[in-house]
C-alpha cells in the first residue's frame, strides 16, 4: 500500500472521529426531549432550535457522506478490493462484515434527503425524518468506526 493511501486513511480517521463527536453533541441538543411535529412547526419562529436542527442535519449528512463516499472506497482500495458504484461498495462492505445491511444504508440515504429537501413544506416529514435519522445514528457511527478499526487491525494506517 502506498504512503499516500495510508496518509489519506489517517486523515479521514481524524475527520471521521471529529464528525462523530460533533454529531453526538448535536444529537444531544436536538433530542434531549422527544422531537415532535409541533417542534418542527416552530422552527420558523424558534431560531435557536432551528440552528440546532440545522447543525444536527448537516453533521448527520456530513458523516454519512464522509463514511460512504470517501472512507469506504479508500478503505476498499487499501484492502486491494475493486471499487465501483456506491451500491456495489456497500454490498462489499456488508460481505466484509463492517456494515450490517447495505439496504439499511440506502434507507438512511433517503432519510438524509428528506431532512435536506422536504422539511420546508411538511413539519411532520421533518420530524419523522429527524427521529428516523436519530434511530439510525448509531448504525452510521458503527459503520465508520468498523472500517477504521479494521484498517487499524490490518495496520493500514501506517
Short mmCIF file of C-alpha atoms in Angstrom, two decimals:
data_model
loop_
_atom_site.label_atom_id
_atom_site.label_comp_id
_atom_site.label_asym_id
_atom_site.label_seq_id
_atom_site.Cartn_x
_atom_site.Cartn_y
_atom_site.Cartn_z
CA UNK A 1 0.00 0.00 0.00
CA UNK A 2 1.30 3.45 -0.88
CA UNK A 3 2.25 6.04 1.73
CA UNK A 4 -0.25 8.40 0.07
CA UNK A 5 -3.11 5.93 0.66
CA UNK A 6 -2.04 5.42 4.26
CA UNK A 7 -1.81 9.18 4.84
CA UNK A 8 -5.28 9.68 3.34
CA UNK A 9 -6.69 6.98 5.65
CA UNK A 10 -5.10 8.67 8.68
CA UNK A 11 -6.57 12.00 7.57
CA UNK A 12 -10.06 10.51 7.15
CA UNK A 13 -9.73 8.82 10.55
CA UNK A 14 -9.20 12.23 12.15
CA UNK A 15 -12.08 13.73 10.16
CA UNK A 16 -14.49 10.89 10.99
CA UNK A 17 -13.64 10.98 14.70
CA UNK A 18 -14.29 14.74 14.76
CA UNK A 19 -17.55 14.35 12.80
CA UNK A 20 -18.77 11.63 15.20
CA UNK A 21 -18.00 13.88 18.16
CA UNK A 22 -19.89 16.82 16.63
CA UNK A 23 -22.86 14.68 15.56
CA UNK A 24 -23.15 13.20 19.04
CA UNK A 25 -23.06 16.67 20.55
CA UNK A 26 -25.75 17.95 18.18
CA UNK A 27 -28.00 14.97 18.73
CA UNK A 28 -27.87 15.66 22.45
CA UNK A 29 -29.12 19.18 21.77
CA UNK A 30 -31.94 18.21 19.41
CA UNK A 31 -33.11 15.01 21.10
CA UNK A 32 -32.74 15.95 24.78
CA UNK A 33 -36.51 15.57 24.74
CA UNK A 34 -38.62 13.96 22.01
CA UNK A 35 -38.59 15.88 18.74
CA UNK A 36 -42.21 16.27 17.73
CA UNK A 37 -44.12 17.57 14.74
CA UNK A 38 -45.10 20.54 16.92
CA UNK A 39 -41.44 21.41 17.48
CA UNK A 40 -40.77 21.08 13.76
CA UNK A 41 -43.62 23.50 13.09
CA UNK A 42 -41.98 26.06 15.43
CA UNK A 43 -38.69 26.19 13.53
CA UNK A 44 -39.69 29.33 11.63
CA UNK A 45 -40.06 31.28 14.87
CA UNK A 46 -37.59 29.46 17.12
CA UNK A 47 -34.18 30.42 15.73
CA UNK A 48 -32.22 28.66 18.48
CA UNK A 49 -33.97 25.36 17.80
CA UNK A 50 -33.66 25.88 14.04
CA UNK A 51 -29.89 26.28 14.42
CA UNK A 52 -29.68 23.11 16.50
CA UNK A 53 -31.69 21.16 13.93
CA UNK A 54 -29.61 22.57 11.08
CA UNK A 55 -26.40 21.61 12.88
CA UNK A 56 -27.68 18.07 13.51
CA UNK A 57 -28.86 17.64 9.93
CA UNK A 58 -25.61 18.97 8.49
CA UNK A 59 -23.49 16.82 10.76
CA UNK A 60 -25.51 13.68 10.09
CA UNK A 61 -25.25 14.25 6.33
CA UNK A 62 -21.57 15.10 6.52
CA UNK A 63 -20.72 11.91 8.41
CA UNK A 64 -22.75 9.82 6.01
CA UNK A 65 -21.02 11.44 3.03
CA UNK A 66 -17.57 11.04 4.55
CA UNK A 67 -18.11 7.42 5.55
CA UNK A 68 -19.88 6.26 2.40
CA UNK A 69 -18.36 8.40 -0.33
CA UNK A 70 -14.80 8.90 0.93
CA UNK A 71 -13.78 6.42 3.61
CA UNK A 72 -15.48 3.33 2.16
CA UNK A 73 -13.86 3.46 -1.30
CA UNK A 74 -10.49 4.34 0.19
CA UNK A 75 -10.70 1.51 2.73
CA UNK A 76 -11.68 -0.93 -0.03
CA UNK A 77 -8.73 0.18 -2.18
CA UNK A 78 -6.40 -0.21 0.80
CA UNK A 79 -7.64 -3.80 1.11
CA UNK A 80 -6.93 -4.39 -2.56
CA UNK A 81 -10.63 -4.59 -3.38
CA UNK A 82 -12.13 -3.29 -6.57
CA UNK A 83 -14.32 -0.22 -6.06
CA UNK A 84 -17.36 0.71 -8.08
CA UNK A 85 -20.74 2.35 -7.68
CA UNK A 86 -21.82 3.23 -4.15
CA UNK A 87 -24.28 0.31 -4.01
CA UNK A 88 -21.53 -2.11 -5.05
CA UNK A 89 -19.14 -0.71 -2.45
CA UNK A 90 -21.83 -1.01 0.22
CA UNK A 91 -22.51 -4.63 -0.75
CA UNK A 92 -18.79 -5.34 -0.47
CA UNK A 93 -18.65 -3.67 2.96
CA UNK A 94 -21.54 -5.87 4.08
CA UNK A 95 -19.75 -9.01 2.85
CA UNK A 96 -16.57 -7.92 4.63
CA UNK A 97 -18.50 -7.52 7.88
CA UNK A 98 -18.23 -3.78 8.56
CA UNK A 99 -21.81 -2.96 7.55
CA UNK A 100 -24.86 -4.80 8.81
CA UNK A 101 -27.01 -4.03 5.79
CA UNK A 102 -26.35 -2.22 2.52
CA UNK A 103 -30.11 -1.82 2.13
CA UNK A 104 -30.36 -0.09 5.51
CA UNK A 105 -27.60 2.30 4.42
CA UNK A 106 -29.62 3.22 1.35
CA UNK A 107 -32.66 3.82 3.60
CA UNK A 108 -30.53 6.14 5.70
CA UNK A 109 -29.62 7.99 2.49
CA UNK A 110 -33.32 8.51 1.73
CA UNK A 111 -33.88 9.90 5.23
CA UNK A 112 -30.95 12.23 4.70
CA UNK A 113 -32.56 13.55 1.53
CA UNK A 114 -35.87 14.12 3.32
CA UNK A 115 -34.17 16.12 6.06
CA UNK A 116 -32.50 18.33 3.49
CA UNK A 117 -35.20 18.82 0.87
CA UNK A 118 -38.68 18.25 2.20
CA UNK A 119 -38.84 19.86 5.64
CA UNK A 120 -39.89 23.30 4.41
CA UNK A 121 -43.27 22.01 3.28
CA UNK A 122 -44.04 19.48 5.99
CA UNK A 123 -43.19 19.61 9.70
CA UNK A 124 -44.39 16.01 10.00
CA UNK A 125 -41.95 14.81 7.33
CA UNK A 126 -39.11 16.69 9.05
CA UNK A 127 -39.97 15.33 12.49
CA UNK A 128 -40.26 11.79 11.13
CA UNK A 129 -37.01 12.11 9.17
CA UNK A 130 -35.11 13.54 12.14
CA UNK A 131 -36.35 10.86 14.50
CA UNK A 132 -35.54 8.13 11.98
CA UNK A 133 -32.08 9.63 11.45
CA UNK A 134 -31.56 9.61 15.21
CA UNK A 135 -32.59 5.94 15.28
CA UNK A 136 -30.03 5.21 12.55
CA UNK A 137 -27.30 7.38 14.03
CA UNK A 138 -25.59 4.50 15.85
CA UNK A 139 -25.62 2.43 12.64
CA UNK A 140 -23.89 5.27 10.83
CA UNK A 141 -21.30 5.71 13.57
CA UNK A 142 -20.71 1.95 13.90
CA UNK A 143 -20.06 1.63 10.15
CA UNK A 144 -17.42 4.37 10.15
CA UNK A 145 -15.80 3.03 13.30
CA UNK A 146 -15.78 -0.55 11.97
CA UNK A 147 -13.86 0.48 8.86
CA UNK A 148 -11.36 2.44 10.93
CA UNK A 149 -10.93 -0.40 13.42
CA UNK A 150 -10.39 -2.84 10.57
CA UNK A 151 -7.82 -0.53 8.97
CA UNK A 152 -6.04 -0.28 12.30
CA UNK A 153 -6.07 -4.09 12.84
CA UNK A 154 -4.60 -4.58 9.38
CA UNK A 155 -2.02 -1.84 10.07
CA UNK A 156 -3.23 0.20 7.10
CA UNK A 157 -2.92 3.49 8.91
CA UNK A 158 0.86 3.39 8.92
#
